[in-house]
């Protein structure tokens, strides 16, 4: 992409941007919110056209008028918000939009999809409906969909934002497999640890301009952050010194059932002392909500104890619990 500029009304989203990515590499496009990353890639995928500048794909100058043109040139973009239809199965979603669509030879489709699975280490249940899928599975469907259309240039817009750590590991494996097969992968991100883990090269955008393209191995998170925000930054988190005091909350062998009588919290124990921050980790739906609700007195636990300064608060009303000094906000 050469000297690309694009404005939206008075907002100049991209100013004379130069960007180049190669086959067989994972190229990170790094920049703060609003730096112009999505705009640039939307021009590569035919959603917008540049106000000025030129785009070359595999040496040929292109002039995309729609995403269809871009797909034809071998480019596939995985957007932040998936564009799948809930009622369709994975298989239907993948072949949808192909000439002949669902009336194509099923056996041939399946063979082609199997080949992709094998080649890139993908694995999903093709008969599963989109509405039954986790976010990670839906993302895999989107990836297979663009590969099925023949893409060898893949653009992923903040693909890890919606994934669990395990799903991110899987995605990175798939991306590495694509790279091994010569694909060009562009990952839009603002997460430094991901850049350091997965990218071969990094292009940094800042306020709509290209700042620099560097080899990952020849840079550091500190240098990249400085390029990204335009000034040096201290990445270390300064922790206040902890003075641990008395036990405030002591949760002992707590079990909680949900409305369907399913055990959503199974015999958990932890305590929190004065002056402490306690992290509760887990993918959404692991029981965080029920844990908070049982401490707040909103749902009665099945068994166990919740001690607040040594006094069991199970059985107290939410009002009484608030009066004791436990006030809580649950921000999922
Ligand atoms: N469709 C649009 N209409 C108006 N302004 C837009 C549009 N898309 C992006 N912008 C603006 O262009 C700038 C760059 O946005 P974007 O490319 O989405 O940045 P990034 O993806 O790096 O966060 C921002 O100021 C944004 O508000
Ligand atoms: Mg964006």
XYZ file of C-alpha atoms and ligand atoms in Angstrom:
360
model
C 0.000 0.000 0.000
C 1.586 3.276 -1.102
C 0.816 6.774 0.104
C -2.700 5.856 1.161
C -4.913 8.626 2.498
C -8.500 8.390 3.613
C -10.772 10.892 5.372
C -14.214 10.607 6.853
C -15.606 14.116 6.654
C -13.129 16.226 8.606
C -11.381 13.244 10.183
C -8.222 12.320 8.319
C -8.050 8.652 9.331
C -5.034 7.697 7.172
C -2.379 10.133 5.991
C 0.077 9.003 3.314
C 0.415 5.551 4.787
C 2.928 3.080 3.416
C 2.499 -0.536 4.349
C 3.942 -3.717 2.937
C 3.419 -7.339 4.029
C 4.971 -10.517 2.643
C 3.953 -14.123 2.072
C 5.042 -16.459 4.867
C 5.013 -13.796 7.546
C 2.833 -12.701 10.411
C 2.748 -8.938 10.312
C 1.358 -7.024 13.255
C -0.317 -3.687 12.668
C 0.091 -1.937 15.987
C -1.419 1.303 17.179
C -3.578 2.937 19.820
C -7.330 3.193 19.472
C -8.167 5.504 16.600
C -4.706 5.241 14.995
C -6.296 4.232 11.679
C -5.589 0.490 11.644
C -9.080 -0.740 10.778
C -9.537 1.965 8.148
C -6.322 0.937 6.393
C -7.236 -2.727 6.374
C -10.804 -2.028 5.311
C -9.320 -0.500 2.170
C -7.293 -3.649 1.576
C -10.458 -5.705 1.905
C -12.487 -3.547 -0.475
C -14.881 -2.064 2.079
C -13.587 1.491 1.588
C -11.608 2.916 -1.281
C -8.686 5.241 -0.647
C -8.967 8.958 -1.436
C -5.469 8.747 -2.842
C -2.576 6.304 -3.064
C -2.156 2.890 -4.652
C -2.564 -0.710 -3.613
C -0.565 -3.571 -5.115
C -1.305 -7.247 -4.569
C 1.362 -9.733 -5.692
C 2.870 -7.040 -7.874
C -0.328 -5.972 -9.618
C -1.978 -2.627 -9.061
C -5.539 -3.177 -7.896
C -8.572 -0.978 -7.628
C -11.108 -2.732 -5.422
C -14.684 -1.580 -5.825
C -16.127 -4.088 -3.341
C -15.100 -6.859 -0.939
C -15.817 -9.303 -3.753
C -12.916 -7.830 -5.777
C -10.625 -8.149 -2.793
C -11.634 -11.767 -2.170
C -10.918 -12.498 -5.817
C -7.410 -11.155 -5.296
C -6.938 -13.663 -2.444
C -7.607 -11.360 0.491
C -9.843 -12.367 3.397
C -10.640 -10.255 6.441
C -11.852 -11.551 9.794
C -13.695 -8.652 11.369
C -14.025 -7.809 15.047
C -17.725 -8.506 14.883
C -18.475 -11.712 13.066
C -20.873 -11.635 10.162
C -22.430 -15.071 10.514
C -26.055 -16.108 10.350
C -27.188 -17.821 13.567
C -29.574 -20.307 12.007
C -27.009 -21.827 9.639
C -24.645 -24.686 10.364
C -20.884 -24.241 10.138
C -20.845 -26.046 6.783
C -23.596 -23.857 5.350
C -21.845 -20.716 6.585
C -18.594 -21.745 4.961
C -20.004 -22.431 1.510
C -22.560 -19.630 1.546
C -21.860 -17.009 -1.073
C -20.110 -19.410 -3.382
C -21.493 -19.559 -6.900
C -24.096 -22.322 -6.841
C -24.236 -21.944 -3.054
C -25.846 -24.731 -1.121
C -26.697 -26.693 -4.256
C -23.082 -27.540 -4.951
C -21.759 -31.050 -4.770
C -21.771 -31.817 -1.050
C -19.090 -34.473 -1.301
C -16.735 -32.127 -3.115
C -17.342 -29.364 -0.573
C -16.599 -31.688 2.278
C -13.387 -32.887 0.697
C -12.260 -29.326 0.209
C -13.098 -28.435 3.820
C -11.348 -31.585 5.115
C -8.254 -30.585 3.184
C -8.252 -27.184 4.879
C -8.690 -28.786 8.306
C -5.725 -31.033 7.676
C -3.508 -28.348 6.217
C -4.016 -25.749 8.940
C -4.788 -27.890 11.973
C -8.382 -26.712 12.155
C -11.099 -28.737 13.779
C -14.754 -27.869 14.202
C -18.037 -29.725 14.082
C -19.444 -28.755 10.685
C -23.024 -29.670 11.599
C -23.142 -27.415 14.637
C -25.354 -24.351 14.267
C -23.773 -20.936 14.657
C -26.069 -20.083 17.576
C -24.745 -23.125 19.475
C -21.139 -22.017 19.125
C -18.711 -20.290 21.453
C -17.076 -17.099 20.212
C -13.874 -19.028 19.510
C -15.716 -21.567 17.350
C -17.446 -18.801 15.415
C -14.102 -17.216 14.737
C -12.840 -20.529 13.379
C -15.817 -20.666 11.032
C -14.934 -17.185 9.760
C -11.347 -18.266 9.200
C -12.334 -21.437 7.344
C -14.783 -19.411 5.298
C -12.121 -17.096 3.909
C -9.637 -19.937 3.396
C -12.340 -21.855 1.544
C -12.714 -18.909 -0.797
C -9.021 -19.235 -1.551
C -7.569 -16.431 0.559
C -3.812 -16.506 1.095
C -3.703 -13.027 2.592
C -5.580 -12.949 5.897
C -6.351 -9.854 7.859
C -7.531 -10.294 11.439
C -8.881 -7.276 13.249
C -8.149 -7.623 16.980
C -8.879 -11.375 16.841
C -7.924 -12.117 20.429
C -10.121 -9.510 22.099
C -12.981 -11.976 22.497
C -11.019 -15.157 23.230
C -10.007 -17.044 26.379
C -6.256 -17.632 26.893
C -6.647 -21.228 25.696
C -8.459 -20.098 22.557
C -5.726 -17.539 21.888
C -3.094 -20.311 22.008
C -5.147 -22.319 19.490
C -5.557 -19.311 17.205
C -1.832 -18.640 17.261
C -1.157 -22.275 16.333
C -3.486 -21.944 13.354
C -1.839 -18.669 12.341
C 1.579 -20.308 12.489
C 0.321 -23.166 10.303
C -0.934 -20.674 7.739
C 2.420 -18.938 7.787
C 4.212 -22.254 7.192
C 2.071 -22.692 4.089
C 3.158 -19.322 2.764
C 0.125 -17.253 3.700
C 0.511 -13.615 4.598
C -1.173 -12.874 7.895
C -1.837 -9.374 9.131
C -2.955 -9.097 12.733
C -4.329 -5.793 13.980
C -3.683 -5.382 17.670
C -2.749 -3.017 20.440
C -1.497 -5.761 22.771
C 2.258 -5.767 23.110
C 2.614 -9.297 24.510
C 0.842 -10.705 21.452
C 3.074 -8.797 19.082
C 6.143 -10.155 20.843
C 4.759 -13.693 20.796
C 3.429 -14.073 17.272
C 4.690 -11.393 14.870
C 7.646 -11.507 12.496
C 7.439 -7.825 11.629
C 5.542 -4.922 13.103
C 4.208 -1.761 11.501
C 3.302 0.965 13.966
C 0.623 3.533 13.167
C 0.180 6.700 15.184
C -2.542 9.271 14.537
C -3.142 8.038 11.003
C 0.500 7.911 9.951
C 2.981 5.081 9.486
C 5.668 5.516 12.086
C 7.884 2.599 11.221
C 8.111 -1.060 10.210
C 10.518 -3.116 12.282
C 11.598 -6.741 12.720
C 10.182 -8.124 15.942
C 13.526 -9.685 16.837
C 15.260 -6.318 16.566
C 12.969 -4.391 18.878
C 11.603 -4.409 22.428
C 8.164 -3.807 23.956
C 9.494 -0.513 25.351
C 10.607 0.734 21.932
C 7.327 -0.331 20.312
C 5.264 1.349 23.011
C 7.218 4.543 22.526
C 6.521 4.432 18.760
C 2.875 3.615 19.403
C 2.077 6.384 21.881
C 4.642 8.910 20.626
C 6.586 9.214 23.904
C 8.556 6.972 26.269
C 6.432 5.011 28.718
C 7.195 3.038 31.826
C 5.518 -0.333 31.378
C 6.006 -1.553 34.915
C 3.003 -1.363 37.195
C 3.814 0.359 40.461
C 2.241 -1.569 43.281
C 1.449 -0.003 46.574
C 3.168 -1.755 49.463
C 0.733 -4.221 50.964
C 0.145 -4.173 54.666
C -1.855 -7.271 55.350
C -4.236 -6.999 58.231
C -7.023 -9.106 59.646
C -9.077 -11.604 57.674
C -12.059 -9.692 56.319
C -13.825 -12.388 54.428
C -13.377 -16.116 54.865
C -15.245 -18.352 52.457
C -15.247 -21.980 53.540
C -16.379 -24.961 51.461
C -18.980 -22.915 49.648
C -21.313 -24.680 47.210
C -24.086 -22.968 45.285
C -26.808 -24.364 43.061
C -28.380 -22.354 40.240
C -32.097 -22.171 39.332
C -31.815 -25.491 37.471
C -30.295 -27.187 40.515
C -26.919 -27.447 38.829
C -23.921 -27.019 41.128
C -22.277 -23.842 39.788
C -19.930 -23.433 42.740
C -18.444 -26.595 44.118
C -16.781 -26.506 47.499
C -14.588 -23.424 47.131
C -12.420 -21.858 49.824
C -10.556 -18.552 49.935
C -10.015 -15.613 52.238
C -9.323 -11.913 51.792
C -7.338 -9.864 54.297
C -7.394 -6.131 54.895
C -5.250 -4.301 52.351
C -5.480 -7.036 49.744
C -6.734 -7.243 46.182
C -7.924 -10.724 45.280
C -8.194 -11.757 41.644
C -10.837 -14.258 40.567
C -9.887 -15.768 37.213
C -12.025 -17.839 34.886
C -13.924 -17.651 31.604
C -17.366 -16.079 31.801
C -19.918 -18.436 33.272
C -17.554 -20.213 35.660
C -19.570 -19.164 38.693
C -18.267 -15.619 39.303
C -21.754 -14.171 39.233
C -23.141 -16.752 41.646
C -20.182 -16.269 43.970
C -20.849 -12.546 44.214
C -24.564 -13.062 44.566
C -24.152 -15.510 47.408
C -21.795 -13.151 49.273
C -24.301 -10.337 48.740
C -27.083 -12.482 50.186
C -29.035 -12.576 46.935
C -28.962 -16.354 46.587
C -28.733 -18.850 49.441
C -25.718 -21.191 49.229
C -26.304 -24.932 49.296
C -23.577 -25.488 51.881
C -20.504 -23.874 53.388
C -19.778 -20.714 55.346
C -19.143 -17.070 54.494
C -17.474 -15.389 57.460
C -17.232 -11.604 57.610
C -14.815 -10.734 60.419
C -15.530 -14.191 61.852
C -19.310 -13.853 61.759
C -21.259 -16.140 59.432
C -23.397 -13.990 57.166
C -25.267 -16.785 55.427
C -28.982 -16.320 55.979
C -28.747 -12.526 56.397
C -30.751 -10.369 54.049
C -28.952 -8.281 51.395
C -29.916 -5.179 53.414
C -28.319 -6.501 56.603
C -25.192 -7.483 54.679
C -24.844 -3.989 53.214
C -25.306 -2.521 56.680
C -22.390 -4.608 57.940
C -20.184 -2.911 55.342
C -20.096 -5.319 52.440
C -21.021 -3.349 49.393
C -20.394 -4.759 46.038
C -20.471 -4.039 42.385
C -20.192 -6.780 39.858
C -18.858 -5.556 36.561
C -18.684 -8.574 34.269
N -16.878 5.053 9.090
C -16.320 6.070 9.743
N -16.907 7.282 9.795
C -16.327 8.327 10.438
N -15.149 8.246 11.074
C -14.505 7.071 11.082
C -15.051 5.911 10.422
N -14.207 4.883 10.594
C -13.175 5.367 11.333
N -13.350 6.678 11.612
C -12.412 7.532 12.371
O -11.132 7.383 11.805
C -10.124 7.311 12.809
C -9.382 5.993 12.698
O -10.265 4.940 13.088
P -9.923 3.403 12.974
O -9.338 3.119 11.637
O -11.143 2.647 13.341
O -8.807 3.247 14.099
P -8.260 1.918 14.836
O -8.765 0.736 14.116
O -6.773 2.075 14.775
O -8.753 2.010 16.246
C -10.834 7.504 14.124
O -10.752 8.869 14.459
C -12.257 7.097 13.816
O -13.162 7.769 14.652
Mg -9.974 -0.856 14.842
